[in-house]
Amino acid sequence: YVGVIETQAGYTLVEVSAEERIAVVSERLTAEAVSCRLIAYPPADPLIYVPPYSDGGSKSKTRSDRLPFLPWRQTSNSMMKPSVGVKGKVRVKTLPPSLVVGPAPG
């Protein structure tokens, strides 16, 4: 499974392989880096997305505005070709930001 957590520092990509019993976490990624990763290794359905805590000013953004990293949302003018690694759209399941636990101080 693959999850993307949006933070002020960028995106965190969490990849979990139940068969191999491993989890890989990549932090501070750009939208382009997440998109490249999703093209190279298409995720299982659904892709899990956790938006950032709302600061009040970002309420005007819809979920689709917050998902610029999805390869199938890239425009035809983009350098990347979504048809290369993506075999169709993957459902996106949005989870509440309250599920993300921040690092402990100290």
mmCIF file of N, CA, C and O in Angstrom:
data_model
loop_
_atom_site.group_PDB
_atom_site.id
_atom_site.type_symbol
_atom_site.label_atom_id
_atom_site.label_comp_id
_atom_site.label_asym_id
_atom_site.label_seq_id
_atom_site.Cartn_x
_atom_site.Cartn_y
_atom_site.Cartn_z
ATOM 1 N N TYR A 1 0.834 -1.179 0.000
ATOM 2 C CA TYR A 1 0.000 0.000 0.000
ATOM 3 C C TYR A 1 0.877 1.239 0.000
ATOM 4 O O TYR A 1 2.002 1.212 0.464
ATOM 5 N N VAL A 2 0.322 2.343 -0.509
ATOM 6 C CA VAL A 2 1.056 3.594 -0.548
ATOM 7 C C VAL A 2 0.176 4.697 0.027
ATOM 8 O O VAL A 2 -1.007 4.796 -0.295
ATOM 9 N N GLY A 3 0.793 5.515 0.887
ATOM 10 C CA GLY A 3 0.097 6.659 1.448
ATOM 11 C C GLY A 3 0.935 7.905 1.248
ATOM 12 O O GLY A 3 2.166 7.854 1.260
ATOM 13 N N VAL A 4 0.254 9.027 1.046
ATOM 14 C CA VAL A 4 0.919 10.311 0.883
ATOM 15 C C VAL A 4 0.371 11.255 1.943
ATOM 16 O O VAL A 4 -0.842 11.445 2.042
ATOM 17 N N ILE A 5 1.277 11.806 2.745
ATOM 18 C CA ILE A 5 0.894 12.748 3.793
ATOM 19 C C ILE A 5 1.428 14.112 3.392
ATOM 20 O O ILE A 5 2.623 14.273 3.132
ATOM 21 N N GLU A 6 0.542 15.095 3.334
ATOM 22 C CA GLU A 6 0.957 16.449 2.971
ATOM 23 C C GLU A 6 1.275 17.224 4.244
ATOM 24 O O GLU A 6 0.467 17.270 5.170
ATOM 25 N N THR A 7 2.466 17.819 4.298
ATOM 26 C CA THR A 7 2.885 18.603 5.453
ATOM 27 C C THR A 7 3.426 19.947 4.985
ATOM 28 O O THR A 7 3.572 20.179 3.780
ATOM 29 N N GLN A 8 3.755 20.812 5.926
ATOM 30 C CA GLN A 8 4.346 22.099 5.573
ATOM 31 C C GLN A 8 5.728 21.917 4.958
ATOM 32 O O GLN A 8 6.192 22.758 4.200
ATOM 33 N N ALA A 9 6.386 20.820 5.270
ATOM 34 C CA ALA A 9 7.738 20.559 4.759
ATOM 35 C C ALA A 9 7.727 19.818 3.428
ATOM 36 O O ALA A 9 8.775 19.426 2.928
ATOM 37 N N GLY A 10 6.565 19.596 2.845
ATOM 38 C CA GLY A 10 6.461 18.853 1.599
ATOM 39 C C GLY A 10 5.563 17.644 1.778
ATOM 40 O O GLY A 10 4.639 17.653 2.582
ATOM 41 N N TYR A 11 5.848 16.596 1.045
ATOM 42 C CA TYR A 11 5.054 15.376 1.112
ATOM 43 C C TYR A 11 5.869 14.262 1.753
ATOM 44 O O TYR A 11 7.074 14.178 1.572
ATOM 45 N N THR A 12 5.178 13.416 2.495
ATOM 46 C CA THR A 12 5.785 12.212 3.050
ATOM 47 C C THR A 12 5.144 11.033 2.346
ATOM 48 O O THR A 12 3.919 10.917 2.307
ATOM 49 N N LEU A 13 5.957 10.178 1.764
ATOM 50 C CA LEU A 13 5.474 8.997 1.061
ATOM 51 C C LEU A 13 5.725 7.784 1.951
ATOM 52 O O LEU A 13 6.845 7.562 2.398
ATOM 53 N N VAL A 14 4.672 7.033 2.235
ATOM 54 C CA VAL A 14 4.774 5.848 3.078
ATOM 55 C C VAL A 14 4.387 4.642 2.229
ATOM 56 O O VAL A 14 3.288 4.591 1.683
ATOM 57 N N GLU A 15 5.320 3.705 2.110
ATOM 58 C CA GLU A 15 5.078 2.495 1.328
ATOM 59 C C GLU A 15 5.131 1.296 2.269
ATOM 60 O O GLU A 15 6.123 1.111 2.975
ATOM 61 N N VAL A 16 4.065 0.500 2.266
ATOM 62 C CA VAL A 16 3.982 -0.658 3.152
ATOM 63 C C VAL A 16 3.810 -1.908 2.305
ATOM 64 O O VAL A 16 2.914 -1.984 1.466
ATOM 65 N N SER A 17 4.685 -2.879 2.535
ATOM 66 C CA SER A 17 4.574 -4.164 1.865
ATOM 67 C C SER A 17 4.229 -5.214 2.919
ATOM 68 O O SER A 17 5.072 -5.577 3.745
ATOM 69 N N ALA A 18 2.985 -5.670 2.896
ATOM 70 C CA ALA A 18 2.544 -6.667 3.876
ATOM 71 C C ALA A 18 3.257 -8.000 3.660
ATOM 72 O O ALA A 18 3.603 -8.680 4.626
ATOM 73 N N GLU A 19 3.501 -8.357 2.394
ATOM 74 C CA GLU A 19 4.158 -9.625 2.103
ATOM 75 C C GLU A 19 5.587 -9.658 2.636
ATOM 76 O O GLU A 19 6.042 -10.641 3.185
ATOM 77 N N GLU A 20 6.303 -8.535 2.444
ATOM 78 C CA GLU A 20 7.689 -8.467 2.881
ATOM 79 C C GLU A 20 7.830 -7.962 4.314
ATOM 80 O O GLU A 20 8.932 -7.936 4.852
ATOM 81 N N ARG A 21 6.729 -7.533 4.891
ATOM 82 C CA ARG A 21 6.695 -7.009 6.268
ATOM 83 C C ARG A 21 7.659 -5.847 6.460
ATOM 84 O O ARG A 21 8.434 -5.803 7.420
ATOM 85 N N ILE A 22 7.620 -4.902 5.504
ATOM 86 C CA ILE A 22 8.458 -3.720 5.620
ATOM 87 C C ILE A 22 7.634 -2.464 5.349
ATOM 88 O O ILE A 22 6.590 -2.515 4.705
ATOM 89 N N ALA A 23 8.130 -1.361 5.867
ATOM 90 C CA ALA A 23 7.555 -0.047 5.588
ATOM 91 C C ALA A 23 8.708 0.897 5.270
ATOM 92 O O ALA A 23 9.733 0.898 5.951
ATOM 93 N N VAL A 24 8.547 1.680 4.227
ATOM 94 C CA VAL A 24 9.561 2.643 3.814
ATOM 95 C C VAL A 24 8.925 4.030 3.859
ATOM 96 O O VAL A 24 7.859 4.246 3.284
ATOM 97 N N VAL A 25 9.578 4.964 4.553
ATOM 98 C CA VAL A 25 9.077 6.324 4.686
ATOM 99 C C VAL A 25 10.070 7.283 4.041
ATOM 100 O O VAL A 25 11.257 7.265 4.364
ATOM 101 N N SER A 26 9.573 8.095 3.118
ATOM 102 C CA SER A 26 10.389 9.122 2.463
ATOM 103 C C SER A 26 9.767 10.475 2.790
ATOM 104 O O SER A 26 8.603 10.710 2.467
ATOM 105 N N GLU A 27 10.547 11.356 3.408
ATOM 106 C CA GLU A 27 10.020 12.636 3.865
ATOM 107 C C GLU A 27 10.527 13.802 3.031
ATOM 108 O O GLU A 27 11.517 13.680 2.313
ATOM 109 N N ARG A 28 9.825 14.923 3.146
ATOM 110 C CA ARG A 28 10.194 16.199 2.506
ATOM 111 C C ARG A 28 10.316 16.089 0.992
ATOM 112 O O ARG A 28 11.243 16.635 0.386
ATOM 113 N N LEU A 29 9.391 15.385 0.375
ATOM 114 C CA LEU A 29 9.403 15.234 -1.081
ATOM 115 C C LEU A 29 8.599 16.351 -1.742
ATOM 116 O O LEU A 29 7.650 16.878 -1.156
ATOM 117 N N THR A 30 8.942 16.671 -2.964
ATOM 118 C CA THR A 30 8.151 17.615 -3.757
ATOM 119 C C THR A 30 7.030 16.843 -4.445
ATOM 120 O O THR A 30 7.039 15.605 -4.513
ATOM 121 N N ALA A 31 6.066 17.576 -4.985
ATOM 122 C CA ALA A 31 4.975 16.940 -5.729
ATOM 123 C C ALA A 31 5.529 16.182 -6.935
ATOM 124 O O ALA A 31 5.054 15.097 -7.269
ATOM 125 N N GLU A 32 6.568 16.727 -7.561
ATOM 126 C CA GLU A 32 7.176 16.071 -8.719
ATOM 127 C C GLU A 32 7.840 14.757 -8.329
ATOM 128 O O GLU A 32 7.750 13.768 -9.061
ATOM 129 N N ALA A 33 8.501 14.732 -7.178
ATOM 130 C CA ALA A 33 9.155 13.506 -6.717
ATOM 131 C C ALA A 33 8.131 12.416 -6.412
ATOM 132 O O ALA A 33 8.324 11.250 -6.751
ATOM 133 N N VAL A 34 7.013 12.808 -5.800
ATOM 134 C CA VAL A 34 5.948 11.834 -5.509
ATOM 135 C C VAL A 34 5.358 11.313 -6.813
ATOM 136 O O VAL A 34 5.134 10.116 -6.980
ATOM 137 N N SER A 35 5.130 12.211 -7.760
ATOM 138 C CA SER A 35 4.572 11.816 -9.052
ATOM 139 C C SER A 35 5.488 10.827 -9.773
ATOM 140 O O SER A 35 5.030 9.814 -10.308
ATOM 141 N N CYS A 36 6.794 11.104 -9.775
ATOM 142 C CA CYS A 36 7.760 10.196 -10.416
ATOM 143 C C CYS A 36 7.734 8.827 -9.755
ATOM 144 O O CYS A 36 7.807 7.796 -10.426
ATOM 145 N N ARG A 37 7.634 8.795 -8.450
ATOM 146 C CA ARG A 37 7.598 7.523 -7.718
ATOM 147 C C ARG A 37 6.337 6.736 -8.064
ATOM 148 O O ARG A 37 6.379 5.519 -8.245
ATOM 149 N N LEU A 38 5.203 7.431 -8.180
ATOM 150 C CA LEU A 38 3.947 6.757 -8.504
ATOM 151 C C LEU A 38 3.937 6.240 -9.939
ATOM 152 O O LEU A 38 3.306 5.229 -10.233
ATOM 153 N N ILE A 39 4.645 6.929 -10.820
ATOM 154 C CA ILE A 39 4.750 6.457 -12.207
ATOM 155 C C ILE A 39 5.656 5.227 -12.265
ATOM 156 O O ILE A 39 5.338 4.237 -12.912
ATOM 157 N N ALA A 40 6.781 5.290 -11.569
ATOM 158 C CA ALA A 40 7.748 4.184 -11.605
ATOM 159 C C ALA A 40 7.194 2.926 -10.943
ATOM 160 O O ALA A 40 7.445 1.817 -11.416
ATOM 161 N N TYR A 41 6.489 3.102 -9.849
ATOM 162 C CA TYR A 41 5.935 1.968 -9.100
ATOM 163 C C TYR A 41 4.476 2.257 -8.784
ATOM 164 O O TYR A 41 4.166 2.773 -7.708
ATOM 165 N N PRO A 42 3.556 1.958 -9.702
ATOM 166 C CA PRO A 42 2.139 2.261 -9.476
ATOM 167 C C PRO A 42 1.635 1.601 -8.188
ATOM 168 O O PRO A 42 1.932 0.440 -7.918
ATOM 169 N N PRO A 43 0.895 2.356 -7.383
ATOM 170 C CA PRO A 43 0.417 1.835 -6.101
ATOM 171 C C PRO A 43 -0.776 0.908 -6.256
ATOM 172 O O PRO A 43 -1.467 0.922 -7.274
ATOM 173 N N ALA A 44 -0.998 0.118 -5.209
ATOM 174 C CA ALA A 44 -2.206 -0.694 -5.152
ATOM 175 C C ALA A 44 -3.391 0.234 -4.901
ATOM 176 O O ALA A 44 -3.233 1.338 -4.390
ATOM 177 N N ASP A 45 -4.545 -0.194 -5.255
ATOM 178 C CA ASP A 45 -5.762 0.578 -5.071
ATOM 179 C C ASP A 45 -6.293 0.339 -3.658
ATOM 180 O O ASP A 45 -6.377 -0.812 -3.242
ATOM 181 N N PRO A 46 -6.594 1.326 -2.867
ATOM 182 C CA PRO A 46 -6.559 2.758 -3.113
ATOM 183 C C PRO A 46 -5.255 3.389 -2.638
ATOM 184 O O PRO A 46 -4.561 2.851 -1.787
ATOM 185 N N LEU A 47 -4.962 4.558 -3.190
ATOM 186 C CA LEU A 47 -3.867 5.382 -2.711
ATOM 187 C C LEU A 47 -4.411 6.141 -1.500
ATOM 188 O O LEU A 47 -5.511 6.693 -1.552
ATOM 189 N N ILE A 48 -3.684 6.152 -0.408
ATOM 190 C CA ILE A 48 -4.157 6.814 0.805
ATOM 191 C C ILE A 48 -3.536 8.202 0.874
ATOM 192 O O ILE A 48 -2.325 8.357 0.724
ATOM 193 N N TYR A 49 -4.371 9.213 1.089
ATOM 194 C CA TYR A 49 -3.925 10.599 1.139
ATOM 195 C C TYR A 49 -4.360 11.233 2.456
ATOM 196 O O TYR A 49 -5.515 11.088 2.861
ATOM 197 N N VAL A 50 -3.428 11.920 3.116
ATOM 198 C CA VAL A 50 -3.733 12.638 4.350
ATOM 199 C C VAL A 50 -3.405 14.107 4.117
ATOM 200 O O VAL A 50 -2.239 14.466 3.939
ATOM 201 N N PRO A 51 -4.433 14.976 4.098
ATOM 202 C CA PRO A 51 -4.178 16.398 3.886
ATOM 203 C C PRO A 51 -3.569 17.035 5.131
ATOM 204 O O PRO A 51 -3.619 16.452 6.221
ATOM 205 N N PRO A 52 -3.028 18.242 4.984
ATOM 206 C CA PRO A 52 -2.471 18.920 6.160
ATOM 207 C C PRO A 52 -3.598 19.441 7.040
ATOM 208 O O PRO A 52 -4.744 19.548 6.605
ATOM 209 N N TYR A 53 -3.253 19.763 8.291
ATOM 210 C CA TYR A 53 -4.233 20.419 9.144
ATOM 211 C C TYR A 53 -4.624 21.723 8.490
ATOM 212 O O TYR A 53 -3.783 22.447 7.976
ATOM 213 N N SER A 54 -5.907 22.033 8.507
ATOM 214 C CA SER A 54 -6.382 23.264 7.893
ATOM 215 C C SER A 54 -6.006 24.450 8.760
ATOM 216 O O SER A 54 -6.215 24.445 9.961
ATOM 217 N N ASP A 55 -5.435 25.474 8.115
ATOM 218 C CA ASP A 55 -5.083 26.684 8.849
ATOM 219 C C ASP A 55 -6.124 27.775 8.658
ATOM 220 O O ASP A 55 -5.904 28.919 9.038
ATOM 221 N N GLY A 56 -7.247 27.423 8.043
ATOM 222 C CA GLY A 56 -8.300 28.402 7.810
ATOM 223 C C GLY A 56 -8.185 29.042 6.437
ATOM 224 O O GLY A 56 -9.178 29.305 5.797
ATOM 225 N N GLY A 57 -6.974 29.317 5.974
ATOM 226 C CA GLY A 57 -6.784 29.954 4.684
ATOM 227 C C GLY A 57 -6.821 28.978 3.528
ATOM 228 O O GLY A 57 -6.990 29.364 2.394
ATOM 229 N N SER A 58 -6.643 27.697 3.802
ATOM 230 C CA SER A 58 -6.590 26.708 2.725
ATOM 231 C C SER A 58 -7.926 26.024 2.480
ATOM 232 O O SER A 58 -7.999 25.082 1.724
ATOM 233 N N LYS A 59 -8.993 26.503 3.113
ATOM 234 C CA LYS A 59 -10.298 25.864 2.940
ATOM 235 C C LYS A 59 -10.829 26.011 1.527
ATOM 236 O O LYS A 59 -11.670 25.252 1.103
ATOM 237 N N SER A 60 -10.331 27.013 0.793
ATOM 238 C CA SER A 60 -10.807 27.213 -0.569
ATOM 239 C C SER A 60 -10.264 26.148 -1.518
ATOM 240 O O SER A 60 -10.783 25.973 -2.602
ATOM 241 N N LYS A 61 -9.232 25.443 -1.114
ATOM 242 C CA LYS A 61 -8.663 24.390 -1.964
ATOM 243 C C LYS A 61 -9.500 23.127 -1.861
ATOM 244 O O LYS A 61 -9.807 22.653 -0.773
ATOM 245 N N THR A 62 -9.844 22.570 -3.007
ATOM 246 C CA THR A 62 -10.564 21.301 -3.010
ATOM 247 C C THR A 62 -9.547 20.171 -2.952
ATOM 248 O O THR A 62 -8.346 20.396 -3.093
ATOM 249 N N ARG A 63 -10.035 18.963 -2.766
ATOM 250 C CA ARG A 63 -9.117 17.828 -2.700
ATOM 251 C C ARG A 63 -8.340 17.688 -3.997
ATOM 252 O O ARG A 63 -7.144 17.408 -3.994
ATOM 253 N N SER A 64 -8.998 17.897 -5.130
ATOM 254 C CA SER A 64 -8.292 17.746 -6.402
ATOM 255 C C SER A 64 -7.206 18.809 -6.572
ATOM 256 O O SER A 64 -6.197 18.559 -7.221
ATOM 257 N N ASP A 65 -7.375 19.993 -5.970
ATOM 258 C CA ASP A 65 -6.325 21.013 -6.010
ATOM 259 C C ASP A 65 -5.127 20.595 -5.176
ATOM 260 O O ASP A 65 -4.010 21.022 -5.415
ATOM 261 N N ARG A 66 -5.352 19.763 -4.171
ATOM 262 C CA ARG A 66 -4.294 19.358 -3.255
ATOM 263 C C ARG A 66 -3.554 18.112 -3.737
ATOM 264 O O ARG A 66 -2.689 17.632 -3.034
ATOM 265 N N LEU A 67 -3.902 17.580 -4.869
ATOM 266 C CA LEU A 67 -3.284 16.346 -5.349
ATOM 267 C C LEU A 67 -2.519 16.563 -6.657
ATOM 268 O O LEU A 67 -2.728 15.857 -7.637
ATOM 269 N N PRO A 68 -1.586 17.514 -6.683
ATOM 270 C CA PRO A 68 -0.866 17.770 -7.939
ATOM 271 C C PRO A 68 0.102 16.659 -8.315
ATOM 272 O O PRO A 68 0.577 16.605 -9.435
ATOM 273 N N PHE A 69 0.381 15.747 -7.379
ATOM 274 C CA PHE A 69 1.352 14.683 -7.615
ATOM 275 C C PHE A 69 0.778 13.491 -8.350
ATOM 276 O O PHE A 69 1.522 12.599 -8.744
ATOM 277 N N LEU A 70 -0.540 13.438 -8.557
ATOM 278 C CA LEU A 70 -1.127 12.282 -9.232
ATOM 279 C C LEU A 70 -0.721 12.278 -10.699
ATOM 280 O O LEU A 70 -0.987 13.231 -11.426
ATOM 281 N N PRO A 71 -0.063 11.227 -11.160
ATOM 282 C CA PRO A 71 0.433 11.192 -12.546
ATOM 283 C C PRO A 71 -0.662 11.352 -13.584
ATOM 284 O O PRO A 71 -0.433 11.955 -14.625
ATOM 285 N N TRP A 72 -1.846 10.835 -13.336
ATOM 286 C CA TRP A 72 -2.917 10.900 -14.325
ATOM 287 C C TRP A 72 -3.558 12.275 -14.360
ATOM 288 O O TRP A 72 -4.403 12.541 -15.170
ATOM 289 N N ARG A 73 -3.116 13.197 -13.493
ATOM 290 C CA ARG A 73 -3.602 14.575 -13.513
ATOM 291 C C ARG A 73 -2.641 15.483 -14.256
ATOM 292 O O ARG A 73 -2.901 16.667 -14.398
ATOM 293 N N GLN A 74 -1.522 14.974 -14.693
ATOM 294 C CA GLN A 74 -0.521 15.795 -15.384
ATOM 295 C C GLN A 74 -1.084 16.240 -16.729
ATOM 296 O O GLN A 74 -1.772 15.489 -17.407
ATOM 297 N N THR A 75 -0.759 17.459 -17.119
ATOM 298 C CA THR A 75 -1.220 17.978 -18.398
ATOM 299 C C THR A 75 -0.393 17.384 -19.529
ATOM 300 O O THR A 75 0.698 16.866 -19.315
ATOM 301 N N SER A 76 -0.890 17.512 -20.734
ATOM 302 C CA SER A 76 -0.168 16.966 -21.885
ATOM 303 C C SER A 76 1.116 17.749 -22.154
ATOM 304 O O SER A 76 2.000 17.270 -22.834
ATOM 305 N N ASN A 77 1.229 18.967 -21.619
ATOM 306 C CA ASN A 77 2.443 19.761 -21.793
ATOM 307 C C ASN A 77 3.537 19.334 -20.830
ATOM 308 O O ASN A 77 4.649 19.819 -20.916
ATOM 309 N N SER A 78 3.213 18.433 -19.919
ATOM 310 C CA SER A 78 4.176 18.011 -18.908
ATOM 311 C C SER A 78 5.293 17.200 -19.546
ATOM 312 O O SER A 78 5.110 16.513 -20.538
ATOM 313 N N MET A 79 6.468 17.262 -18.923
ATOM 314 C CA MET A 79 7.603 16.484 -19.401
ATOM 315 C C MET A 79 7.384 14.994 -19.163
ATOM 316 O O MET A 79 7.891 14.162 -19.870
ATOM 317 N N MET A 80 6.606 14.675 -18.122
ATOM 318 C CA MET A 80 6.376 13.271 -17.797
ATOM 319 C C MET A 80 5.227 12.735 -18.639
ATOM 320 O O MET A 80 4.295 13.454 -18.954
ATOM 321 N N LYS A 81 5.304 11.470 -18.975
ATOM 322 C CA LYS A 81 4.252 10.833 -19.750
ATOM 323 C C LYS A 81 3.531 9.844 -18.858
ATOM 324 O O LYS A 81 4.045 8.771 -18.581
ATOM 325 N N PRO A 82 2.298 10.195 -18.389
ATOM 326 C CA PRO A 82 1.605 9.322 -17.465
ATOM 327 C C PRO A 82 1.314 7.942 -18.019
ATOM 328 O O PRO A 82 1.192 6.997 -17.280
ATOM 329 N N SER A 83 1.244 7.812 -19.313
ATOM 330 C CA SER A 83 0.904 6.504 -19.872
ATOM 331 C C SER A 83 2.048 5.494 -19.756
ATOM 332 O O SER A 83 1.852 4.318 -19.966
ATOM 333 N N VAL A 84 3.234 5.963 -19.402
ATOM 334 C CA VAL A 84 4.384 5.066 -19.332
ATOM 335 C C VAL A 84 4.227 4.035 -18.225
ATOM 336 O O VAL A 84 4.328 2.854 -18.443
ATOM 337 N N GLY A 85 3.972 4.477 -16.982
ATOM 338 C CA GLY A 85 3.923 3.539 -15.873
ATOM 339 C C GLY A 85 2.551 3.381 -15.256
ATOM 340 O O GLY A 85 2.324 2.469 -14.488
ATOM 341 N N VAL A 86 1.636 4.275 -15.566
ATOM 342 C CA VAL A 86 0.324 4.257 -14.933
ATOM 343 C C VAL A 86 -0.652 3.519 -15.825
ATOM 344 O O VAL A 86 -0.816 3.849 -16.977
ATOM 345 N N LYS A 87 -1.275 2.524 -15.264
ATOM 346 C CA LYS A 87 -2.203 1.707 -16.047
ATOM 347 C C LYS A 87 -3.638 2.073 -15.712
ATOM 348 O O LYS A 87 -4.490 1.228 -15.554
ATOM 349 N N GLY A 88 -3.926 3.345 -15.582
ATOM 350 C CA GLY A 88 -5.259 3.792 -15.242
ATOM 351 C C GLY A 88 -5.262 4.483 -13.899
ATOM 352 O O GLY A 88 -4.281 4.479 -13.175
ATOM 353 N N LYS A 89 -6.388 5.068 -13.604
ATOM 354 C CA LYS A 89 -6.499 5.812 -12.360
ATOM 355 C C LYS A 89 -6.596 4.873 -11.169
ATOM 356 O O LYS A 89 -7.114 3.777 -11.259
ATOM 357 N N VAL A 90 -6.095 5.350 -10.053
ATOM 358 C CA VAL A 90 -6.190 4.628 -8.790
ATOM 359 C C VAL A 90 -7.102 5.448 -7.893
ATOM 360 O O VAL A 90 -7.007 6.668 -7.847
ATOM 361 N N ARG A 91 -7.999 4.778 -7.201
ATOM 362 C CA ARG A 91 -8.868 5.493 -6.267
ATOM 363 C C ARG A 91 -8.018 6.119 -5.169
ATOM 364 O O ARG A 91 -7.000 5.573 -4.780
ATOM 365 N N VAL A 92 -8.465 7.271 -4.685
ATOM 366 C CA VAL A 92 -7.770 7.960 -3.602
ATOM 367 C C VAL A 92 -8.687 7.987 -2.396
ATOM 368 O O VAL A 92 -9.814 8.455 -2.478
ATOM 369 N N LYS A 93 -8.196 7.451 -1.287
ATOM 370 C CA LYS A 93 -8.946 7.473 -0.026
ATOM 371 C C LYS A 93 -8.310 8.532 0.855
ATOM 372 O O LYS A 93 -7.118 8.470 1.152
ATOM 373 N N THR A 94 -9.104 9.522 1.270
ATOM 374 C CA THR A 94 -8.602 10.599 2.108
ATOM 375 C C THR A 94 -8.887 10.285 3.572
ATOM 376 O O THR A 94 -10.014 9.964 3.936
ATOM 377 N N LEU A 95 -7.843 10.359 4.378
ATOM 378 C CA LEU A 95 -7.969 10.143 5.818
ATOM 379 C C LEU A 95 -7.795 11.472 6.538
ATOM 380 O O LEU A 95 -7.116 12.363 6.044
ATOM 381 N N PRO A 96 -8.387 11.618 7.730
ATOM 382 C CA PRO A 96 -8.259 12.881 8.459
ATOM 383 C C PRO A 96 -6.839 13.097 8.973
ATOM 384 O O PRO A 96 -6.155 12.146 9.356
ATOM 385 N N PRO A 97 -6.376 14.358 9.001
ATOM 386 C CA PRO A 97 -5.029 14.643 9.460
ATOM 387 C C PRO A 97 -4.794 14.298 10.931
ATOM 388 O O PRO A 97 -3.659 14.136 11.368
ATOM 389 N N SER A 98 -5.860 14.145 11.692
ATOM 390 C CA SER A 98 -5.720 13.826 13.107
ATOM 391 C C SER A 98 -5.106 12.431 13.321
ATOM 392 O O SER A 98 -4.622 12.127 14.408
ATOM 393 N N LEU A 99 -5.079 11.605 12.279
ATOM 394 C CA LEU A 99 -4.484 10.279 12.397
ATOM 395 C C LEU A 99 -2.959 10.289 12.369
ATOM 396 O O LEU A 99 -2.322 9.332 12.760
ATOM 397 N N VAL A 100 -2.382 11.400 11.895
ATOM 398 C CA VAL A 100 -0.929 11.502 11.799
ATOM 399 C C VAL A 100 -0.371 11.965 13.139
ATOM 400 O O VAL A 100 -0.769 12.998 13.672
ATOM 401 N N VAL A 101 0.545 11.193 13.656
ATOM 402 C CA VAL A 101 1.185 11.533 14.925
ATOM 403 C C VAL A 101 2.520 12.201 14.636
ATOM 404 O O VAL A 101 3.347 11.661 13.901
ATOM 405 N N GLY A 102 2.707 13.380 15.173
ATOM 406 C CA GLY A 102 3.951 14.111 14.969
ATOM 407 C C GLY A 102 5.076 13.529 15.816
ATOM 408 O O GLY A 102 4.839 12.730 16.729
ATOM 409 N N PRO A 103 6.302 13.929 15.527
ATOM 410 C CA PRO A 103 7.442 13.420 16.309
ATOM 411 C C PRO A 103 7.385 13.934 17.751
ATOM 412 O O PRO A 103 6.934 15.043 17.997
ATOM 413 N N ALA A 104 7.852 13.138 18.664
ATOM 414 C CA ALA A 104 7.882 13.522 20.074
ATOM 415 C C ALA A 104 8.976 14.563 20.285
ATOM 416 O O ALA A 104 10.062 14.442 19.714
ATOM 417 N N PRO A 105 8.717 15.578 21.110
ATOM 418 C CA PRO A 105 9.760 16.562 21.366
ATOM 419 C C PRO A 105 10.929 15.968 22.137
ATOM 420 O O PRO A 105 10.748 15.076 22.960
ATOM 421 N N GLY A 106 12.098 16.465 21.838
ATOM 422 C CA GLY A 106 13.261 16.012 22.608
ATOM 423 C C GLY A 106 14.150 15.195 21.819
ATOM 424 O O GLY A 106 15.073 14.624 21.892
#
